[in-house]
Amino acid sequence: MSRVIRLALVQHAMGPDAEANRRTSVEGIEQAARAGADLVLMPELHAGEYFCKYQDPALFELAEPLDGPTADMLSAAAAGNGVVVVGSIFEHRAPGLAHNTALVFERDGTRAGIYRKMHIPDDPGYNEKFYFTPGDIGFEPIDTSVGRLGVLVCWDQWYPEAARLMALAGAEILLYPTAIGLDPDDNEDEQLRQLDAWRTIQRGHAVANGLPVAACNRVGFEPDRSGKELDAEFWGHSLIAGPQGEIIDEAGTEAEVLMADIDLARSEQVRRIWPFLRDRRIDAYGDLLKRWRD
Amino acid sequence: MSRVIRLALVQHAMGPDAEANRRTSVEGIEQAARAGADLVLMPELHAGEYFCKYQDPALFELAEPLDGPTADMLSAAAAGNGVVVVGSIFEHRAPGLAHNTALVFERDGTRAGIYRKMHIPDDPGYNEKFYFTPGDIGFEPIDTSVGRLGVLVCWDQWYPEAARLMALAGAEILLYPTAIGLDPDDNEDEQLRQLDAWRTIQRGHAVANGLPVAACNRVGFEPDRSGKELDAEFWGHSLIAGPQGEIIDEAGTEAEVLMADIDLARSEQVRRIWPFLRDRRIDAYGDLLKRWRD
């Protein structure tokens, strides 16, 4: 018994014009659908340049409601192409309350569910805690016609807890819209260690949970428009890993639509060989709920 | 500020004679000490062949108390060479109560602490649930003169929870005595996927927690002596990874003493760049204590 889905990752670059970015996203979805995709994953915040480099209250103007123009575009592209689409928006939920939210649309354009980024970074050039209220709807997979999707967002990808909670709720695949790049001030060794750390931890989630994992990153150089912060160079390298953490396919640093066929039924076999879920010591994990064990 | 320790992993093969195996272990510790090691990590259950292939009550004769011959050998080797040693025994704790236990000895031969394997596998050829009572002293690091050691054992290495709990308790390095090998019936692709999954998940623990990780495996072909089970081929490939998951050094499939200098102070710098501990959503992790989220 196999259950194969064709997964596509639309790795693309973004510029300052949101309408142009949405057109690029739609073109990627169309290209994926023509190639037979069932499920299409977009990068994080694909309607715009990465705006969290610095803190500016005016940039909350970029936030959109759950039925705003990017959501409408994703819904129409899902319905128009008969594919399930996972997109990502800067969500305006209420005045003074915004999230970094992934949206999942069914093949008919209806919204299957949302996920609000739970882990929020805050580092030089990545001032996300200023913009994004941490998600309040937890780690809940989203049921679709292609399977139960464990949708997480970017910084979440560094947290084994997030991956595990999705797996324990029956997620059949983990999907990460992402925006991650190099610090141009780092030397090449450090840049390569960071890139490989990013690949490794996500492959590790696949291994730990016996399920496939995919991350769709943006690409391209995005200049800092404040003149005070760093330019950013997003590293691409979107990846699709199988349930043993094996790389099925990965992208380079240019825009591309990465595609692979994934057999969601293989998790059953992999987990029979390595039945990690059987042996978890849930009697001894209580301190995972602590900040620090002191 | 750096705090460099020289770490050695004594990857070796075992035969049916426990005394001969202990001599091999001691020779490895001596070789490591001559090369300047501060800390020496042994493979899992290094006093014997891997005996869990099948279930035989007579094999409980192999179990030793915490002050038995293997513990005595480790203590003497630690004191005689002035190194901290992490060894592994089949522990006889009481009639009908045995554990798979790691022992840590200080440079003066005193016992710094023990860890009883918490996650117990049970698979064809690895009947560990028959022999090993799951550990009951939790995930507690062991303080030594070289640092706070997060000692775990083999199957624990597949569990991000174990690594995280050690890190949250201030472990400065994760150390895994290990016995893992190929299933000779698997094809080469499957064997390579398994080996790389094993490397990947441990490197992932390093990334997730910003600390170095080392695993010392056994090597060699061990025939099944029951005539009913599989022979085993232990794959070696002991590894030392830094706090970004980068491989610092790794062994092949033959016996060797693998050595590397590790700067335990680098974790501070790595965690400042990627402050994952800051952003854990401990308010939303409660379901990690469930078997399944249904």
Coordinates of C-alpha atoms in Angstrom, one line a residue:
Chain A
M1 CA 0.0 0.0 0.0
S2 CA 1.5 3.3 -1.1
R3 CA 0.1 6.8 -0.9
V4 CA 2.2 8.9 -3.1
I5 CA 1.8 12.7 -3.3
R6 CA 3.7 15.0 -5.6
L7 CA 5.1 17.8 -3.6
A8 CA 6.3 21.1 -5.0
L9 CA 8.3 23.9 -3.3
V10 CA 8.2 27.3 -5.0
Q11 CA 11.5 28.8 -4.1
H12 CA 11.5 32.4 -5.3
A13 CA 12.8 35.9 -4.7
M14 CA 10.8 38.9 -3.6
G15 CA 11.0 42.6 -4.4
P16 CA 9.3 45.7 -3.0
D17 CA 6.1 45.4 -5.1
A18 CA 3.6 43.0 -3.4
E19 CA 1.5 42.6 -6.5
A20 CA 4.5 41.5 -8.5
N21 CA 5.5 39.1 -5.7
R22 CA 2.0 37.6 -5.7
R23 CA 2.2 37.2 -9.5
T24 CA 5.5 35.4 -9.1
S25 CA 4.0 33.1 -6.4
V26 CA 1.0 32.3 -8.7
E27 CA 3.3 31.5 -11.6
G28 CA 5.2 29.1 -9.4
I29 CA 2.0 27.4 -8.3
E30 CA 0.8 27.2 -11.9
Q31 CA 4.2 25.7 -13.0
A32 CA 4.0 23.1 -10.2
A33 CA 0.4 22.2 -11.1
R34 CA 1.3 21.7 -14.8
A35 CA 4.0 19.3 -13.6
G36 CA 1.4 17.3 -11.7
A37 CA 1.8 18.7 -8.1
D38 CA -0.8 17.8 -5.5
L39 CA 0.7 20.0 -2.8
V40 CA 2.6 23.3 -3.2
L41 CA 4.6 24.9 -0.4
M42 CA 5.6 28.6 -0.6
P43 CA 8.4 30.5 1.2
E44 CA 7.7 32.5 4.4
L45 CA 6.0 35.9 3.9
H46 CA 6.2 35.6 0.1
A47 CA 4.3 38.8 -0.7
G48 CA 7.1 41.0 0.2
E49 CA 10.7 41.6 1.0
Y50 CA 11.7 40.5 4.5
F51 CA 10.8 43.6 6.4
C52 CA 11.9 42.6 10.0
K53 CA 15.4 43.9 9.5
Y54 CA 14.5 46.9 11.7
Q55 CA 11.7 48.2 13.9
D56 CA 9.3 50.6 12.2
P57 CA 5.6 50.9 13.3
A58 CA 4.7 52.0 9.8
L59 CA 5.5 48.6 8.5
F60 CA 2.4 47.2 10.2
E61 CA 0.7 48.6 7.1
L62 CA 2.0 45.5 5.3
A63 CA -0.1 43.2 7.5
E64 CA -3.2 41.6 5.8
P65 CA -6.3 39.9 7.3
L66 CA -6.9 36.2 6.7
D67 CA -9.0 37.2 3.7
G68 CA -6.7 39.8 2.3
P69 CA -5.0 40.0 -1.1
T70 CA -2.4 37.3 -0.5
A71 CA -4.9 34.9 1.0
D72 CA -7.3 35.6 -2.0
M73 CA -4.4 35.0 -4.4
L74 CA -3.5 31.7 -2.7
S75 CA -7.2 30.5 -2.6
A76 CA -7.7 31.4 -6.3
A77 CA -4.4 29.7 -7.3
A78 CA -5.4 26.6 -5.4
A79 CA -8.8 26.4 -7.0
G80 CA -7.6 27.4 -10.4
N81 CA -5.0 24.7 -10.5
G82 CA -6.7 22.1 -8.4
V83 CA -3.8 21.8 -5.9
V84 CA -3.4 22.2 -2.1
V85 CA -1.4 25.3 -1.3
V86 CA 0.5 26.2 1.8
G87 CA 1.2 30.0 1.8
S88 CA 2.4 32.5 4.4
I89 CA 1.3 36.0 5.3
F90 CA 1.9 38.8 7.8
E91 CA -1.5 38.6 9.5
H92 CA -3.4 41.6 10.8
R93 CA -5.6 40.1 13.4
A94 CA -6.6 43.2 15.3
P95 CA -5.2 46.7 15.8
G96 CA -1.9 46.1 17.5
L97 CA -2.1 42.3 17.1
A98 CA -0.3 40.7 14.2
H99 CA 1.0 37.2 13.5
N100 CA 3.3 35.3 11.1
T101 CA 0.7 32.9 9.8
A102 CA 0.7 30.0 7.4
L103 CA -2.5 29.4 5.4
V104 CA -3.6 26.1 3.8
F105 CA -6.0 26.1 0.9
E106 CA -7.8 23.0 -0.5
R107 CA -7.9 22.1 -4.1
D108 CA -11.3 23.9 -4.3
G109 CA -9.9 27.1 -2.8
T110 CA -11.5 26.8 0.6
R111 CA -9.3 27.4 3.5
A112 CA -8.4 24.1 5.2
G113 CA -6.7 25.8 8.2
I114 CA -4.1 28.1 9.5
Y115 CA -1.0 27.9 11.7
R116 CA 0.4 30.9 13.6
K117 CA 4.1 30.8 14.1
M118 CA 4.8 29.8 17.7
H119 CA 8.5 30.4 18.1
I120 CA 9.5 34.0 17.3
P121 CA 13.1 34.9 16.7
D122 CA 14.8 38.2 17.5
D123 CA 18.3 38.7 16.3
P124 CA 20.2 41.5 14.6
G125 CA 18.5 41.9 11.3
Y126 CA 15.6 39.7 12.3
N127 CA 13.5 41.8 14.6
E128 CA 10.5 39.5 14.6
K129 CA 9.4 39.9 18.2
F130 CA 8.5 43.5 17.4
Y131 CA 6.1 42.5 14.6
F132 CA 4.8 39.0 15.4
T133 CA 2.7 38.1 18.4
P134 CA 3.6 34.5 19.2
G135 CA 1.0 32.0 18.0
D136 CA -1.8 31.1 20.3
I137 CA -3.4 28.2 18.5
G138 CA -0.6 25.7 19.3
F139 CA 0.8 22.9 17.2
E140 CA -2.2 21.5 15.4
P141 CA -1.9 19.8 12.0
I142 CA -4.2 20.7 9.2
D143 CA -6.3 18.0 7.5
T144 CA -6.4 18.2 3.7
S145 CA -7.2 16.0 0.8
V146 CA -3.5 15.1 0.4
G147 CA -3.0 14.2 4.0
R148 CA -2.6 15.7 7.5
L149 CA -0.1 18.5 7.2
G150 CA 2.2 19.5 10.1
V151 CA 2.7 23.1 9.0
L152 CA 5.2 25.1 11.0
V153 CA 7.1 28.3 10.1
C154 CA 10.8 29.1 9.9
W155 CA 12.2 29.5 13.4
D156 CA 10.0 26.6 14.5
Q157 CA 12.3 24.4 12.5
W158 CA 15.0 24.6 15.2
Y159 CA 12.7 23.1 17.8
P160 CA 12.4 19.3 18.1
E161 CA 9.4 20.0 20.4
A162 CA 7.4 21.5 17.6
A163 CA 8.1 18.6 15.2
R164 CA 7.3 16.0 17.9
L165 CA 4.0 17.7 18.8
M166 CA 2.9 17.7 15.2
A167 CA 3.9 14.1 14.8
L168 CA 2.1 13.1 18.0
A169 CA -1.0 14.7 16.6
G170 CA -0.8 12.5 13.5
A171 CA 0.9 14.9 11.0
E172 CA 2.0 12.9 8.0
I173 CA 4.6 15.5 6.7
L174 CA 6.2 18.6 8.2
L175 CA 6.2 21.7 6.0
Y176 CA 8.2 24.8 6.8
P177 CA 7.8 28.1 4.9
T178 CA 11.1 29.8 5.6
A179 CA 13.1 32.9 5.2
I180 CA 16.7 32.3 6.2
G181 CA 19.9 33.8 4.9
L182 CA 23.5 34.5 5.4
D183 CA 25.1 37.1 7.5
P184 CA 27.4 38.7 4.9
D185 CA 29.8 39.6 7.7
D186 CA 30.4 35.9 8.6
N187 CA 33.3 34.1 7.0
E188 CA 32.5 31.3 4.5
D189 CA 33.2 28.5 7.1
E190 CA 30.6 30.0 9.5
Q191 CA 28.1 30.4 6.6
L192 CA 28.6 26.8 5.6
R193 CA 28.2 25.6 9.2
Q194 CA 25.0 27.5 9.5
L195 CA 23.6 26.2 6.2
D196 CA 24.4 22.6 7.1
A197 CA 23.1 23.0 10.7
W198 CA 19.8 24.2 9.1
R199 CA 19.7 21.2 6.8
T200 CA 20.7 18.8 9.6
I201 CA 18.2 19.7 12.2
Q202 CA 15.3 19.4 9.8
R203 CA 16.6 16.1 8.6
G204 CA 16.8 15.2 12.3
H205 CA 13.1 15.9 12.8
A206 CA 12.4 13.5 9.9
V207 CA 14.5 10.8 11.6
A208 CA 13.1 11.4 15.1
N209 CA 9.5 11.2 14.0
G210 CA 9.7 8.9 11.0
L211 CA 8.0 11.3 8.6
P212 CA 9.0 13.4 5.5
V213 CA 10.0 17.0 6.0
A214 CA 10.1 19.9 3.5
A215 CA 11.3 23.5 3.9
C216 CA 10.8 26.2 1.2
N217 CA 13.1 29.1 1.5
R218 CA 13.3 32.4 -0.3
V219 CA 16.3 33.4 -2.4
G220 CA 18.0 36.6 -3.5
F221 CA 19.7 39.7 -2.2
E222 CA 17.4 42.1 -0.4
P223 CA 19.0 45.5 0.4
D224 CA 18.4 47.1 3.7
R225 CA 16.2 50.1 3.0
S226 CA 16.8 51.8 6.3
G227 CA 20.5 52.3 5.7
K228 CA 21.1 51.3 9.3
E229 CA 20.9 47.5 9.1
L230 CA 22.4 44.7 7.2
D231 CA 21.5 43.7 3.7
A232 CA 20.3 40.1 3.5
E233 CA 21.2 37.3 1.2
F234 CA 18.7 34.5 1.5
W235 CA 20.3 31.1 0.9
G236 CA 17.6 29.1 -0.9
H237 CA 18.5 25.4 -0.6
S238 CA 14.9 24.4 -0.1
L239 CA 14.8 20.7 0.7
I240 CA 12.7 17.7 0.7
A241 CA 13.7 14.8 3.1
G242 CA 12.2 11.4 3.5
P243 CA 11.2 9.7 6.8
Q244 CA 14.8 8.5 7.5
G245 CA 16.1 12.0 7.0
E246 CA 17.4 11.2 3.6
I247 CA 17.5 14.1 1.2
I248 CA 15.2 13.4 -1.7
D249 CA 15.8 16.6 -3.5
E250 CA 17.2 20.1 -2.7
A251 CA 17.4 23.4 -4.5
G252 CA 20.3 25.7 -5.1
T253 CA 20.5 29.4 -4.5
E254 CA 18.4 30.5 -7.5
A255 CA 14.6 30.6 -8.0
E256 CA 13.2 27.2 -8.9
V257 CA 10.2 24.9 -8.4
L258 CA 11.5 21.9 -6.6
M259 CA 9.4 18.7 -6.9
A260 CA 9.4 15.2 -5.6
D261 CA 7.0 12.3 -5.2
I262 CA 6.6 11.3 -1.5
D263 CA 5.0 8.1 -0.4
L264 CA 3.3 9.0 2.9
A265 CA 2.6 5.3 3.6
R266 CA 6.4 4.7 4.0
S267 CA 6.3 6.2 7.5
E268 CA 4.5 3.1 8.7
Q269 CA 7.3 0.9 7.5
V270 CA 10.1 3.1 8.8
R271 CA 8.4 3.4 12.2
R272 CA 8.2 -0.4 12.4
I273 CA 11.9 -0.7 12.0
W274 CA 12.7 2.1 14.4
P275 CA 9.7 2.4 16.7
F276 CA 10.8 5.5 18.6
L277 CA 7.3 6.5 19.5
R278 CA 6.8 3.2 21.5
D279 CA 9.7 3.9 23.9
R280 CA 9.3 7.6 24.8
R281 CA 9.7 8.0 28.5
I282 CA 6.7 10.2 29.0
D283 CA 6.9 9.5 32.8
A284 CA 10.3 11.3 32.8
Y285 CA 9.8 14.2 30.4
G286 CA 8.1 16.6 32.8
D287 CA 11.0 19.0 32.9
L288 CA 10.6 19.7 29.2
L289 CA 8.0 22.2 30.4
K290 CA 10.6 24.2 32.3
R291 CA 12.7 27.1 31.0
W292 CA 15.8 25.7 32.7
R293 CA 16.3 22.8 35.2
D294 CA 17.8 24.8 38.1
Chain B
M1 CA 37.8 32.7 27.2
S2 CA 38.1 29.1 26.0
R3 CA 37.8 25.9 27.9
V4 CA 39.4 23.2 25.7
I5 CA 39.2 19.5 26.7
R6 CA 40.8 16.7 24.7
L7 CA 38.2 14.0 24.1
A8 CA 39.0 10.5 23.1
L9 CA 36.6 7.7 21.9
V10 CA 37.9 4.2 22.2
Q11 CA 36.1 2.4 19.3
H12 CA 36.9 -1.3 19.6
A13 CA 35.7 -4.8 18.9
M14 CA 34.6 -7.4 21.5
G15 CA 34.9 -11.1 21.7
P16 CA 33.5 -13.8 24.0
D17 CA 36.2 -13.4 26.7
A18 CA 35.3 -10.5 29.1
E19 CA 38.9 -10.3 30.6
A20 CA 40.3 -9.9 27.1
N21 CA 37.7 -7.2 26.3
R22 CA 38.6 -5.3 29.5
R23 CA 42.3 -5.5 28.5
T24 CA 41.4 -4.0 25.1
S25 CA 39.4 -1.3 26.8
V26 CA 42.3 -0.4 29.2
E27 CA 44.8 -0.4 26.3
G28 CA 42.5 2.1 24.5
I29 CA 42.3 4.3 27.6
E30 CA 46.1 4.2 28.0
Q31 CA 46.6 5.1 24.4
A32 CA 44.2 8.0 24.7
A33 CA 45.9 9.2 27.9
R34 CA 49.4 9.1 26.3
A35 CA 48.0 11.3 23.5
G36 CA 46.8 13.8 26.1
A37 CA 43.2 12.9 26.5
D38 CA 41.2 14.5 29.4
L39 CA 38.0 12.5 28.9
V40 CA 37.7 9.0 27.4
L41 CA 34.4 7.6 26.1
M42 CA 33.9 3.8 25.7
P43 CA 31.4 1.9 23.6
E44 CA 28.2 0.4 25.1
L45 CA 28.7 -2.8 27.1
H46 CA 32.3 -3.0 26.2
A47 CA 33.1 -6.0 28.4
G48 CA 31.3 -8.5 26.1
E49 CA 29.8 -9.4 22.8
Y50 CA 26.4 -7.9 22.3
F51 CA 24.3 -10.5 24.0
C52 CA 20.8 -9.2 23.5
K53 CA 20.3 -11.0 20.1
Y54 CA 18.0 -13.5 21.8
Q55 CA 16.4 -14.1 25.2
D56 CA 18.2 -16.4 27.5
P57 CA 17.8 -16.2 31.3
A58 CA 21.3 -17.7 31.7
L59 CA 22.8 -14.5 30.2
F60 CA 21.9 -12.6 33.3
E61 CA 25.1 -14.2 34.6
L62 CA 26.9 -11.5 32.6
A63 CA 25.5 -8.7 34.8
E64 CA 27.9 -7.1 37.2
P65 CA 27.4 -4.9 40.3
L66 CA 28.4 -1.2 40.2
D67 CA 31.7 -2.3 41.9
G68 CA 32.2 -5.4 39.7
P69 CA 35.2 -6.2 37.5
T70 CA 34.4 -3.8 34.7
A71 CA 33.8 -0.9 37.1
D72 CA 37.0 -1.8 38.9
M73 CA 38.9 -1.8 35.6
L74 CA 37.5 1.6 34.6
S75 CA 38.2 3.1 38.0
A76 CA 41.8 1.8 37.9
A77 CA 42.3 3.0 34.3
A78 CA 41.0 6.4 35.2
A79 CA 43.3 6.7 38.2
G80 CA 46.3 5.1 36.6
N81 CA 46.1 7.5 33.6
G82 CA 44.7 10.6 35.2
V83 CA 41.7 10.8 32.9
V84 CA 38.0 11.0 33.3
V85 CA 36.4 7.8 31.9
V86 CA 32.9 7.1 30.7
G87 CA 32.3 3.3 30.6
S88 CA 29.2 1.1 30.2
I89 CA 28.1 -2.1 32.0
F90 CA 25.3 -4.6 32.2
E91 CA 24.4 -3.7 35.8
H92 CA 23.2 -6.3 38.3
R93 CA 21.2 -4.2 40.8
A94 CA 19.2 -6.9 42.5
P95 CA 18.0 -10.4 41.7
G96 CA 15.7 -10.0 38.7
L97 CA 16.6 -6.3 38.3
A98 CA 19.3 -5.3 35.8
H99 CA 20.1 -2.2 33.9
N100 CA 22.2 -0.9 31.0
T101 CA 24.3 1.6 32.9
A102 CA 27.0 4.1 32.1
L103 CA 29.6 4.8 34.8
V104 CA 31.7 7.9 35.0
F105 CA 35.1 7.8 36.9
E106 CA 37.1 10.8 37.9
R107 CA 40.8 11.3 37.3
D108 CA 41.5 9.8 40.7
G109 CA 39.4 6.8 40.1
T110 CA 36.4 7.8 42.3
R111 CA 33.0 7.3 40.8
A112 CA 31.6 10.6 39.7
G113 CA 28.1 9.3 38.8
I114 CA 26.1 6.8 36.9
Y115 CA 23.3 7.0 34.2
R116 CA 20.9 4.2 33.7
K117 CA 19.7 3.9 30.1
M118 CA 16.2 5.4 30.0
H119 CA 14.9 4.4 26.5
I120 CA 15.2 0.6 25.9
P121 CA 14.9 -0.8 22.4
D122 CA 13.4 -4.1 21.4
D123 CA 13.8 -5.2 17.8
P124 CA 14.7 -8.4 16.0
G125 CA 18.3 -9.1 17.2
Y126 CA 18.1 -6.4 19.9
N127 CA 16.0 -8.0 22.7
E128 CA 16.9 -5.3 25.2
K129 CA 13.6 -5.1 27.0
F130 CA 14.1 -8.7 28.2
Y131 CA 17.4 -7.8 29.9
F132 CA 17.3 -4.1 30.8
T133 CA 14.9 -2.5 33.3
P134 CA 14.4 1.1 32.1
G135 CA 16.4 3.6 34.0
D136 CA 14.8 5.2 37.1
I137 CA 17.1 8.0 37.9
G138 CA 16.2 10.2 35.0
F139 CA 18.2 12.5 32.8
E140 CA 20.7 14.0 35.2
P141 CA 24.1 15.1 34.0
I142 CA 27.2 14.1 35.9
D143 CA 29.7 16.7 37.2
T144 CA 33.4 16.0 36.7
S145 CA 36.6 17.9 36.6
V146 CA 36.3 18.3 32.8
G147 CA 32.8 19.6 32.9
R148 CA 29.2 18.6 33.3
L149 CA 28.6 15.5 31.2
G150 CA 25.3 14.6 29.7
V151 CA 25.8 10.9 29.5
L152 CA 23.1 8.9 27.6
V153 CA 23.2 5.4 26.1
C154 CA 22.6 4.2 22.5
W155 CA 18.9 4.1 21.9
D156 CA 18.6 7.4 23.8
Q157 CA 20.3 9.0 20.9
W158 CA 17.2 8.9 18.8
Y159 CA 15.2 11.0 21.4
P160 CA 15.4 14.8 21.2
E161 CA 13.7 14.8 24.6
A162 CA 16.7 13.2 26.3
A163 CA 19.2 15.5 24.7
R164 CA 17.1 18.6 25.6
L165 CA 16.6 17.5 29.2
M166 CA 20.3 17.1 29.6
A167 CA 21.0 20.5 28.0
L168 CA 18.4 22.1 30.3
A169 CA 20.2 20.6 33.3
G170 CA 23.4 22.3 32.2
A171 CA 25.1 19.5 30.4
E172 CA 28.1 20.9 28.5
I173 CA 28.5 17.9 26.2
L174 CA 26.4 14.8 25.3
L175 CA 28.2 11.5 25.3
Y176 CA 26.7 8.3 24.0
P177 CA 28.2 4.8 24.5
T178 CA 26.6 2.9 21.6
A179 CA 26.2 -0.5 20.0
I180 CA 24.6 -0.2 16.6
G181 CA 25.1 -2.1 13.5
L182 CA 23.8 -3.2 10.1
D183 CA 21.1 -5.7 9.4
P184 CA 23.0 -7.9 6.9
D185 CA 19.7 -8.6 5.2
D186 CA 19.2 -5.0 4.3
N187 CA 20.4 -3.8 0.9
E188 CA 23.2 -1.2 0.8
D189 CA 21.0 1.8 0.2
E190 CA 19.0 1.0 3.3
Q191 CA 22.2 0.4 5.3
L192 CA 23.6 3.8 4.2
R193 CA 20.3 5.5 5.0
Q194 CA 20.4 4.1 8.5
L195 CA 24.0 5.1 9.1
D196 CA 23.3 8.6 7.9
A197 CA 20.1 8.9 9.9
W198 CA 22.1 7.9 13.0
R199 CA 24.8 10.5 12.3
T200 CA 22.1 13.1 11.4
I201 CA 19.9 12.9 14.5
Q202 CA 22.9 13.2 16.8
R203 CA 24.2 16.2 14.9
G204 CA 20.7 17.5 15.2
H205 CA 20.9 17.3 19.0
A206 CA 24.1 19.4 18.9
V207 CA 22.3 22.0 16.8
A208 CA 19.1 22.1 18.8
N209 CA 21.0 22.5 22.1
G210 CA 24.1 24.3 21.0
L211 CA 26.5 21.8 22.5
P212 CA 29.0 19.2 21.3
V213 CA 28.0 15.6 21.0
A214 CA 30.0 12.4 20.8
A215 CA 29.0 8.8 20.2
C216 CA 31.4 5.9 20.6
N217 CA 30.3 2.7 18.9
R218 CA 31.7 -0.8 18.8
V219 CA 33.0 -2.4 15.6
G220 CA 33.3 -5.9 14.2
F221 CA 31.4 -8.9 13.2
E222 CA 29.8 -10.8 16.1
P223 CA 28.4 -14.2 15.1
D224 CA 25.0 -15.3 16.6
R225 CA 25.8 -18.1 19.0
S226 CA 22.3 -19.3 19.3
G227 CA 22.1 -20.4 15.7
K228 CA 18.6 -18.9 15.6
E229 CA 19.2 -15.2 15.3
L230 CA 21.1 -12.8 13.0
D231 CA 24.8 -12.3 13.1
A232 CA 25.6 -8.7 13.8
E233 CA 28.0 -6.3 12.0
F234 CA 28.6 -3.2 14.2
W235 CA 29.3 -0.2 12.0
G236 CA 31.7 1.9 14.0
H237 CA 31.7 5.5 12.7
S238 CA 32.1 6.9 16.1
L239 CA 31.7 10.6 15.8
I240 CA 32.5 13.9 17.5
A241 CA 30.3 16.9 16.5
G242 CA 30.6 20.6 17.6
P243 CA 27.8 22.8 18.9
Q244 CA 26.6 23.7 15.4
G245 CA 26.4 20.0 14.5
E246 CA 29.5 20.2 12.4
I247 CA 31.5 16.9 12.3
I248 CA 34.8 17.5 14.0
D249 CA 36.1 14.0 13.5
E250 CA 34.7 10.6 12.8
A251 CA 36.0 7.0 12.7
G252 CA 35.7 4.3 10.1
T253 CA 34.6 0.8 10.6
E254 CA 37.9 -0.5 12.2
A255 CA 39.1 -0.2 15.8
E256 CA 40.7 3.1 16.6
V257 CA 41.0 5.8 19.2
L258 CA 39.4 8.9 17.8
M259 CA 40.5 12.2 19.4
A260 CA 39.5 15.8 19.2
D261 CA 40.0 19.0 21.1
I262 CA 36.6 20.5 22.1
D263 CA 36.2 24.1 23.4
L264 CA 33.3 23.8 25.8
A265 CA 33.2 27.6 26.0
R266 CA 32.1 27.9 22.4
S267 CA 28.5 26.9 23.3
E268 CA 28.1 30.4 24.9
Q269 CA 28.9 32.0 21.5
V270 CA 26.8 29.7 19.4
R271 CA 23.8 30.1 21.7
R272 CA 24.1 33.9 21.5
I273 CA 23.8 33.7 17.7
W274 CA 21.0 31.1 17.8
P275 CA 19.3 31.6 21.2
F276 CA 16.9 28.7 20.8
L277 CA 16.6 28.2 24.6
R278 CA 15.2 31.7 24.9
D279 CA 12.2 31.1 22.7
R280 CA 11.0 27.6 23.7
R281 CA 7.2 27.7 24.1
I282 CA 7.0 25.9 27.4
D283 CA 3.4 27.1 27.8
A284 CA 2.5 25.0 24.8
Y285 CA 4.6 21.8 25.2
G286 CA 2.3 20.0 27.7
D287 CA 1.3 17.3 25.2
L288 CA 4.9 16.1 25.0
L289 CA 4.0 14.2 28.1
K290 CA 1.4 12.2 26.1
R291 CA 1.9 9.0 24.3
W292 CA -0.2 10.2 21.4
R293 CA -2.3 13.3 21.0
D294 CA -5.7 11.6 20.4

